[in-house]
XYZ file of C-alpha atoms in Angstrom:
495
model
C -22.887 -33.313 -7.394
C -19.420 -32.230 -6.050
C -17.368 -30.187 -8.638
C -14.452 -31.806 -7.382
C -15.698 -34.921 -9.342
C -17.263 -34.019 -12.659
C -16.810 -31.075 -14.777
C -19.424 -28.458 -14.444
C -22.241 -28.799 -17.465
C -22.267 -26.157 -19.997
C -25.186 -23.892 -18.985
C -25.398 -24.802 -15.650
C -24.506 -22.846 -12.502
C -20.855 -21.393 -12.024
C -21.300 -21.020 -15.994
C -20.999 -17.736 -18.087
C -24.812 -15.747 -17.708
C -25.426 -17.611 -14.104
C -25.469 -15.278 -11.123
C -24.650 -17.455 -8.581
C -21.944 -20.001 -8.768
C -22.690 -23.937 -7.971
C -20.397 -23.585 -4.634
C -23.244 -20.867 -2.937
C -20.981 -18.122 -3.298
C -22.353 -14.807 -5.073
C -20.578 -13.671 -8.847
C -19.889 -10.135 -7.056
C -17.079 -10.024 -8.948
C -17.069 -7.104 -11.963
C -14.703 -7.893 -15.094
C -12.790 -4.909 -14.254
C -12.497 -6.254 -10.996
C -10.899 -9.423 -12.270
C -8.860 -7.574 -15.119
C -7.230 -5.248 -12.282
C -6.711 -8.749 -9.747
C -5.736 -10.326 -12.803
C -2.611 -7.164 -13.693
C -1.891 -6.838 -9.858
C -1.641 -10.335 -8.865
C 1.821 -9.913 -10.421
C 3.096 -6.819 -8.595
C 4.091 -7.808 -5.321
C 5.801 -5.920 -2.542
C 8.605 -7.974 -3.591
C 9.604 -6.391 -6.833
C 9.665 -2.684 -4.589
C 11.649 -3.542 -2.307
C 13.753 -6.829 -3.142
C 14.811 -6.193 -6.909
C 17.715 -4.457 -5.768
C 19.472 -7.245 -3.956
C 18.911 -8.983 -6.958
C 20.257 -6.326 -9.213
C 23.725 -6.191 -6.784
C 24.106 -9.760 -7.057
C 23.789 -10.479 -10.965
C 24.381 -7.140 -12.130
C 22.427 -5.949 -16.199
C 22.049 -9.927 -15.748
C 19.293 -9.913 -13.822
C 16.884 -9.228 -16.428
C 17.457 -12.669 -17.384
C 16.859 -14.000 -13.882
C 13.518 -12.243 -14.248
C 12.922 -13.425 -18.097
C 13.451 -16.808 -16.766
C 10.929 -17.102 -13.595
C 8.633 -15.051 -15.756
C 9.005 -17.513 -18.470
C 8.492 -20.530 -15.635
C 4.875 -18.307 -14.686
C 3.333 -17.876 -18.046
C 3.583 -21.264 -18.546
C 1.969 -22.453 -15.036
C -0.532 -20.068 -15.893
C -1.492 -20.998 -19.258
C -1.713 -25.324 -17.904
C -3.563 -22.954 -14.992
C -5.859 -21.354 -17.122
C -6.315 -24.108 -19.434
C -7.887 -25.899 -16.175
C -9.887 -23.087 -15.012
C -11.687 -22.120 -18.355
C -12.736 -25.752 -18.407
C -14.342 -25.702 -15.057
C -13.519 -22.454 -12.778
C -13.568 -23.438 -9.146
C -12.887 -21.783 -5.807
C -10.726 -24.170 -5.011
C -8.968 -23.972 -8.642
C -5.482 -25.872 -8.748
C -6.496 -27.586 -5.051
C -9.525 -29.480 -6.463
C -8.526 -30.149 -10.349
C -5.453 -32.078 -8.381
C -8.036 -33.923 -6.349
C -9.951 -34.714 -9.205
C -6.349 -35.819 -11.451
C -3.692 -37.118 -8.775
C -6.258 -38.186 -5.881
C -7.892 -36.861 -2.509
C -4.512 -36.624 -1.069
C -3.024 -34.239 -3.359
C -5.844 -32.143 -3.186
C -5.981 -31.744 0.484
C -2.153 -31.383 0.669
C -1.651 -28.551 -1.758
C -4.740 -26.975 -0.442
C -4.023 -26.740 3.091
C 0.003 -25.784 2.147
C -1.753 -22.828 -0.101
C -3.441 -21.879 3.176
C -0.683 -21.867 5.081
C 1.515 -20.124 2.593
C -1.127 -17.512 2.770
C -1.870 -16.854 6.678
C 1.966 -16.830 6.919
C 2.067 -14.059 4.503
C -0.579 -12.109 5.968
C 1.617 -11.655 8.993
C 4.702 -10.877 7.267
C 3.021 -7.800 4.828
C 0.906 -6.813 8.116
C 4.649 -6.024 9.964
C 5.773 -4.805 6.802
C 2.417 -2.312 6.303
C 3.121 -1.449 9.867
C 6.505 -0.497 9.696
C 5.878 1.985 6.947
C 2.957 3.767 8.950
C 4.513 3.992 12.066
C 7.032 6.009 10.395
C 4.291 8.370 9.496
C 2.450 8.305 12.949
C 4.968 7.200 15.828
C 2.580 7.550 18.307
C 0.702 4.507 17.234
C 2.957 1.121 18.493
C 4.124 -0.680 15.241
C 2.076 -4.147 16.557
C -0.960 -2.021 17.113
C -0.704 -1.070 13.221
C -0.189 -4.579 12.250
C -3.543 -5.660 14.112
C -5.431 -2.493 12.697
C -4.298 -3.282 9.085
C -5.704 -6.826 9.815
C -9.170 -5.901 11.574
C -9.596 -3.375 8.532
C -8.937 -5.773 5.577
C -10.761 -8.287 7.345
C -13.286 -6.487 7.774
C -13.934 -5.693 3.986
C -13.740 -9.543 3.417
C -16.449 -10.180 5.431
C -18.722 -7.150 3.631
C -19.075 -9.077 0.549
C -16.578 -10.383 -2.445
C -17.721 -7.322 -4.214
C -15.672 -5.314 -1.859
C -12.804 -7.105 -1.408
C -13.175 -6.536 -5.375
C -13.503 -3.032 -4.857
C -10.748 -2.667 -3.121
C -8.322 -4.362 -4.633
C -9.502 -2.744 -8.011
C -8.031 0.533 -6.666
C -4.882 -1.558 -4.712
C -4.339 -2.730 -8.096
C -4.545 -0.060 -10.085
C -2.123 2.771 -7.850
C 0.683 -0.088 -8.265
C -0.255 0.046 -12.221
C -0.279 3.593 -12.916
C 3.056 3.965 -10.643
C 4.936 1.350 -12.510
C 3.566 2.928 -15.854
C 4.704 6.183 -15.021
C 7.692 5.103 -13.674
C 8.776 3.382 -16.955
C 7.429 5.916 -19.219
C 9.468 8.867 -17.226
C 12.358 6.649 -17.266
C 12.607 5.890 -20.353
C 12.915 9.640 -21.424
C 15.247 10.347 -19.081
C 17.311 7.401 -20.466
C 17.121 9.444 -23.491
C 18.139 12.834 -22.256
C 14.635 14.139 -23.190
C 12.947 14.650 -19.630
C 12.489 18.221 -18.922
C 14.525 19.083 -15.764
C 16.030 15.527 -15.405
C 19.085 15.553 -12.714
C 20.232 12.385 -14.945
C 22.066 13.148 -18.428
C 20.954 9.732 -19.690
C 23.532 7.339 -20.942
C 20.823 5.299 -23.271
C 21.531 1.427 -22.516
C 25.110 2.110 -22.233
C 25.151 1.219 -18.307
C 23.790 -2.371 -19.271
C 27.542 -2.778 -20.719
C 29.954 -0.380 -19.335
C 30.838 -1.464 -15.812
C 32.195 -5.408 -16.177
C 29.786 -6.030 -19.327
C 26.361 -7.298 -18.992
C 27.161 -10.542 -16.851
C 30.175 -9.134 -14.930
C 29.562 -11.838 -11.774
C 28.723 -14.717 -14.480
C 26.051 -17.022 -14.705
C 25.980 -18.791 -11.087
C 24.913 -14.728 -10.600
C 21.997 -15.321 -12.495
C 21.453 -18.481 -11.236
C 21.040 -16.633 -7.675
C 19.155 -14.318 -9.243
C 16.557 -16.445 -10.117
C 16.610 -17.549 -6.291
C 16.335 -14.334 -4.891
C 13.711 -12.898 -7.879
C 11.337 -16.045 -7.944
C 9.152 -15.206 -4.530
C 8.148 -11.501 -5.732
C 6.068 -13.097 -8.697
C 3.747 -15.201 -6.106
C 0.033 -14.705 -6.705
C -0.319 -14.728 -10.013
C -2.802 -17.750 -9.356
C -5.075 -15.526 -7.358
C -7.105 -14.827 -10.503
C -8.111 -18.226 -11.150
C -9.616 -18.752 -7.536
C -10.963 -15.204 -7.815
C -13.082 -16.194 -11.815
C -15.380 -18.454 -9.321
C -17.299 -15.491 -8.444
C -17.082 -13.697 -11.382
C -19.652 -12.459 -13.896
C -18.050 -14.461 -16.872
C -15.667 -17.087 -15.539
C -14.171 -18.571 -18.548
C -14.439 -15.312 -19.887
C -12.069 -13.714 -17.230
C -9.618 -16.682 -16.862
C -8.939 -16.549 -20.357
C -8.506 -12.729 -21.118
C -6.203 -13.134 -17.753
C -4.119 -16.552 -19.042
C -3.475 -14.386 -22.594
C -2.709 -11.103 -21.310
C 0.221 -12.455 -18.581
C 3.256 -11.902 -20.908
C 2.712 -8.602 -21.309
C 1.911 -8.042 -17.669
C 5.204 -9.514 -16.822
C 6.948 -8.086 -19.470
C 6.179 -4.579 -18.688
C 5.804 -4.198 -14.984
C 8.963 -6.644 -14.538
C 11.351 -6.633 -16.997
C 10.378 -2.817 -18.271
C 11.026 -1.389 -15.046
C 14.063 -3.120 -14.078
C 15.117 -2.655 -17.453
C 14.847 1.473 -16.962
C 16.767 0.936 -13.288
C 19.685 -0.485 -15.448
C 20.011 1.884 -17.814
C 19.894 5.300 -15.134
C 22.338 3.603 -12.496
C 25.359 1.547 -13.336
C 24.161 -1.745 -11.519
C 27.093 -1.099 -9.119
C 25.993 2.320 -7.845
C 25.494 1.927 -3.786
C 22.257 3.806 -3.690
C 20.410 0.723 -5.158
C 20.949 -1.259 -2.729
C 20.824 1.280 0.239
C 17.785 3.379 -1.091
C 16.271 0.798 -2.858
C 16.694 0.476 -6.544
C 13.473 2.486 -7.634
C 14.101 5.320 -5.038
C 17.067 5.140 -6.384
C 16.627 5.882 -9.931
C 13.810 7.997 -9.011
C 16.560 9.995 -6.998
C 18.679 10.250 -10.090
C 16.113 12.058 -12.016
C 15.747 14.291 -9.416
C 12.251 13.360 -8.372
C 11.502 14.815 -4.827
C 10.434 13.227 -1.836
C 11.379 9.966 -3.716
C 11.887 8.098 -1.060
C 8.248 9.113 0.722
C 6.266 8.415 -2.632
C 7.831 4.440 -2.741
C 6.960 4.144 1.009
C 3.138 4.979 -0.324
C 3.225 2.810 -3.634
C 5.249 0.122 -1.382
C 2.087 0.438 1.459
C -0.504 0.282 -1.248
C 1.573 -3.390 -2.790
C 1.571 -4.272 1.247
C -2.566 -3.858 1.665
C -3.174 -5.428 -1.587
C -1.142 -8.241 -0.809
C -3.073 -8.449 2.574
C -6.504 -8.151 0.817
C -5.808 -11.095 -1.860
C -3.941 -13.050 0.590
C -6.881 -13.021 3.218
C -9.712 -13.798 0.502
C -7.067 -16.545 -1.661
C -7.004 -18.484 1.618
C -10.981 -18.263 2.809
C -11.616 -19.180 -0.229
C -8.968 -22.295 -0.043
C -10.387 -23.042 2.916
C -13.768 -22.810 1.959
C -12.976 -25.386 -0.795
C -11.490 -27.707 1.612
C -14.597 -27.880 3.570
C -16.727 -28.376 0.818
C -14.493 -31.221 -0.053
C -14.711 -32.588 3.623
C -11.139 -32.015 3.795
C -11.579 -29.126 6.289
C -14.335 -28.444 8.945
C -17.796 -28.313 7.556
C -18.543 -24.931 8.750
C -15.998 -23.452 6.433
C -18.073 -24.515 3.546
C -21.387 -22.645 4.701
C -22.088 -19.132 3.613
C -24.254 -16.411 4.992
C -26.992 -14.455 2.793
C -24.053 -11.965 1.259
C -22.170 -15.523 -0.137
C -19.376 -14.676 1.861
C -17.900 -17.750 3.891
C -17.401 -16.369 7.446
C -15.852 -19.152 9.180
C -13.334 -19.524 6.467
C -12.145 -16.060 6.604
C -12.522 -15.862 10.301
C -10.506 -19.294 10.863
C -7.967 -17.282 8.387
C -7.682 -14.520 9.999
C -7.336 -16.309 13.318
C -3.835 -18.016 12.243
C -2.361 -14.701 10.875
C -3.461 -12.359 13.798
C -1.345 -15.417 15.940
C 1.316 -15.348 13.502
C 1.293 -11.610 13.926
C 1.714 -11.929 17.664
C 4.688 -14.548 16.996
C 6.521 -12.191 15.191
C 6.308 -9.666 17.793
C 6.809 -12.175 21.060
C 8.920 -14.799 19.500
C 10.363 -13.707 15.809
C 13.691 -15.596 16.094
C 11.882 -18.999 17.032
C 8.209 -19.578 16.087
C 8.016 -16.724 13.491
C 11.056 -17.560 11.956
C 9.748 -21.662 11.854
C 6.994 -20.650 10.085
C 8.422 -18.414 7.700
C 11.001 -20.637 7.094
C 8.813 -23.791 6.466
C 6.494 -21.623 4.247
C 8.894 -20.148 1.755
C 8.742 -22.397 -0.967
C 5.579 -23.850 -0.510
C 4.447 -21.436 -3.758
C 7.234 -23.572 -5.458
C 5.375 -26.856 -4.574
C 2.449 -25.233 -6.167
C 3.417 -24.915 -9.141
C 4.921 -27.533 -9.634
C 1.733 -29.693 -8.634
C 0.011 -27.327 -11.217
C 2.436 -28.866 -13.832
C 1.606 -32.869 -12.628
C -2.235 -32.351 -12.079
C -2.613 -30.475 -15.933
C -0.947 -33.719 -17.291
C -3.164 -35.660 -16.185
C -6.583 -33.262 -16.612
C -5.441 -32.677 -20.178
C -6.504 -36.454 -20.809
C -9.513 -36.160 -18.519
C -11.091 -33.466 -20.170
C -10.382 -34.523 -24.154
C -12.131 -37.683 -23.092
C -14.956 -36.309 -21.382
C -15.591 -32.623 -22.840
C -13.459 -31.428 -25.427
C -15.638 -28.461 -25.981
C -14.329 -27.196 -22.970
C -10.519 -26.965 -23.908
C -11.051 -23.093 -24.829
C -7.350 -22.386 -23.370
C -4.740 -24.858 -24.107
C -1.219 -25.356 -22.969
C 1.368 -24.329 -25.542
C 3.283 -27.624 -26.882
C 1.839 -30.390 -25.118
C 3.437 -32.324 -22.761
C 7.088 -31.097 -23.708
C 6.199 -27.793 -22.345
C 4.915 -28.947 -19.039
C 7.684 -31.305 -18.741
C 9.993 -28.593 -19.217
C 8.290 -26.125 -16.705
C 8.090 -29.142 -13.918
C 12.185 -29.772 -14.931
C 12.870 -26.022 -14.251
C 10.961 -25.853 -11.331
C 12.409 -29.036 -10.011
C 15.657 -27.606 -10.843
C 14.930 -24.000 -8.896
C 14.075 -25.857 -5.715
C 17.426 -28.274 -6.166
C 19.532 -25.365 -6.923
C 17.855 -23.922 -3.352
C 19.153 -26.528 -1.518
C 22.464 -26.504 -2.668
C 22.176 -22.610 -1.768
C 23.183 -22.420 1.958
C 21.164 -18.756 2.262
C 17.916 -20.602 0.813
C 18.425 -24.308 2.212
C 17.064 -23.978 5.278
C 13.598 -22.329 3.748
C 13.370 -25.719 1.509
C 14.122 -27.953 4.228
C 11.716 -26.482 6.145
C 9.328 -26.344 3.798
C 9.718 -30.072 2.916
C 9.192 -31.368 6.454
C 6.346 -29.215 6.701
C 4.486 -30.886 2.866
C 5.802 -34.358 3.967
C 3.487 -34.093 7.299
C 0.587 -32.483 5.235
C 0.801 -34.969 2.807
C 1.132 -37.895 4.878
C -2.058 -36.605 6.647
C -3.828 -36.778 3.621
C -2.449 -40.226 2.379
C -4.032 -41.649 5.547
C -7.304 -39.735 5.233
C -7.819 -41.303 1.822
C -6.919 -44.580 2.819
C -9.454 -44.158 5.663
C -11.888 -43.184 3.228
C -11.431 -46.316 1.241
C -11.797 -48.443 3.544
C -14.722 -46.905 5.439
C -16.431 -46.996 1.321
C -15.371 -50.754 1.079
C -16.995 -51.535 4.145
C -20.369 -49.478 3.543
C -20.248 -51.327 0.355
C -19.579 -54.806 1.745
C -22.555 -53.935 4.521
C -24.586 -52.864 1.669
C -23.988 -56.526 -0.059
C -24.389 -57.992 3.067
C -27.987 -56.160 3.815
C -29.167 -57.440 -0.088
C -27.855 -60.894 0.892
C -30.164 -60.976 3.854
C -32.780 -59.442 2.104
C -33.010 -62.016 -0.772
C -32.496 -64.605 1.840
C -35.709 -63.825 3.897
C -37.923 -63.507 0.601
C -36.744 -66.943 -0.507
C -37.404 -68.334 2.840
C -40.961 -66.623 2.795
């Protein structure tokens, strides 16, 4: 029976204590595999090397920009997590919006995820690159992007346990960096690091150069629009609880534990950038604004130990990006929304065709952004950019309508529960709305939208006329059925 169209039953497989999930692929997943997915999904390369745009457009203000997207992501998460403790999928938000708002929404928002994803795994494979030819010149910078991809897909197709593996350690370098970044901040905020180049002002640079919104709150406003795409991912863990040990288990401890997540690794170390630098000082934006502050302590070879923490974000993007769309696409082909052979595993439970079909697109988009990055690249990136947005907000519609679905059919299974029911999720799917409206009427992010737009209106069109198909290829099986019986009853009658 298809998951897509009844919850799972308790007990059963896919459920806490079963070793294999009901989809064929293997729980190789460890909880401290999906703890450190679940605290790393968050950390993008984004926050490294983006905040400080950010920070030289809205000034101290920018920590609301952040407060506010991170706000908008707990609550996806929680209507998220609330879906995924009630029946964890591989397909998570793809097939509960199958189930809720109909086949077409669930083959849309699938196939846009993948998309979104093989996009990015060109963009952090140039980005990986660029870093590593800097340490080895010798090596061509497209020859690094197509060695970073061979190598991470490579560990894909070992098992999930290594892609696990790997990401566990991804994970955890951008965790303890962050951590000791805001805990040696912090005391040289203070004045109390030994041998600090910085004298420490406490939080008087959040006030002291134009006050704390000195550009006002359209600033923040663009904040918002510039901060919003370094928190993509944090979905990853909800896919990833498929093939956990404990499903439910993991989605929940993830779903509770993302304020603080976002708290500290977002708003505490922006926070500390604020308070070493005025949010004027050049060096943010030039350096980047951790090197920066880093630089201000006095830390040496700042700038080389970012370029390593920034690589590590870059193959841990790659890694979760590659598996989060093989394992969309797997989804979609055990939907029939996608080609059957993306749906088969091999004796390991890892779907090969899915991650090769993957890996396929973004080793193409790789070579676009090499041969033709003004053009094609640029199309793609373009029309992909906000697809995360369209995610989320589909998250928001398809949680409306599952939060009826399951109190009718197993309440047992509402373990993790949206906060404030439906005013909440109206609110989230208002802001969201608003964020992509607000793009639009930014000319810098317009085009992205626009593109993006065109792109869902094909996909979903697509899928409108696939389910209509569908109908009426049912109707008529059912009719020929009727007609058979008809016949049937006809010829016994005669007899």
């Amino acid at each position: 029976m298809s998951t897509t169209t009844t919850l799972q039953k308790a007990g059963g497989p896919g459920e806490p204590g079963s070793s294999q999930p009901s989809d064929g692929l293997k729980a190789g997943l460890k909880n401290r595999h999906l703890s450190m997915i679940a605290i790393g999904g968050v950390i993008g390369a984004g926050l490294f090397v983006g905040s400080g745009g950010g920070i030289a457009k809205a000034g101290p203000a920018i920590l609301i920009s952040y407060a506010l997207v991170g706000a908008m992501v707990v609550f996806v998460m929680r209507m998220l997590g609330e879906m995924a403790a009630a029946s964890p999928n591989s397909g998570s938000f793809s097939a509960y919006a199958d189930r809720a708002l109909g086949r077409w929404a669930g083959f849309s928002i699938g196939w846009l995820y993948w998309f979104f994803w093989v996009v990015v795994l060109a963009v952090e494979a140039t980005a990986g690159a660029v870093i590593l030819e800097s340490w080895i010149p010798a090596v061509p910078q497209w020859a690094w992007s197509l060695i970073v991809m061979a190598v991470l897909t490579a560990t894909n197709l070992g098992s999930v346990a290594s892609y696990g593996e790997f990401e566990f350690w991804f994970a955890g370098i951008k965790v303890v960096a962050i951590g000791a970044f805001v805990v040696v901040g912090m005391l040289a905020v203070f004045g109390v690091l030994p041998g600090s180049d910085n004298p420490g002002a406490g939080f008087a640079h959040l006030t002291d150069t134009g006050g704390f919104m000195p550009n006002g709150w359209g600033s923040v406003l663009t904040g918002v629009l510039m901060v919003v795409f370094s928190f993509m991912g944090s979905e990853i863990v909800t896919l990833a609880a498929g093939e956990s040990e404990d499903p439910r288990r993991a989605v929940t401890k993830a779903t509770n534990s993302v304020i603080w997540r976002i708290g500290v690794f977002y708003l505490g170390s922006i926070f500390i950038v604020l308070t070493l630098l005025p949010w004027n000082d050049k060096s943010i934006v030039e350096k980047g604004s951790y090197v920066a502050a880093l630089d201000s302590i006095g830390i040496p070879a700042a700038g080389q130990i970012m370029n390593v923490i920034v690589l590590t974000a870059v193959l841990s993007c790659l890694n979760s990006g590659l598996y989060t769309a093989s394992r969309m696409a797997f989804s979609l082909g055990e939907r029939g929304d996608a080609p059957k052979s993306f749906a088969k595993v091999n004796k390991r439970g890892v779907p090969m065709a899915a991650i090769l079909g993957s890996t396929v697109f973004g080793f193409v988009a790789v070579i676009f952004n090499y041969t033709n990055p003004d053009t094609v690249f640029s199309f793609l990136l373009n029309s992909s950019g906000a697809i995360a947005l369209f995610v989320w907000l589909v998250i928001c519609l398809t949680q409306l309508r599952m939060r009826k679905i399951l109190v009718a059919e197993a309440p047992e299974k509402l373990t993790v529960k949206m906060w404030l029911f439906p005013y909440l999720t109206w609110a989230t799917a208002a802001m969201i709305t608003f964020v992509l409206g607000y793009m639009v009427y930014d000319e810098g992010n317009r085009e992205t939208v626009l593109y993006s737009l065109l792109v869902a209106a094909v996909v979903i069109v697509i899928g409108v006329v696939r389910q209509s198909r569908r109908k009426g290829e049912l109707a008529a099986g059912v009719a020929a059925g009727a007609a058979a019986d008809v016949t049937v009853d006809a010829s016994v009658d005669a007899s």
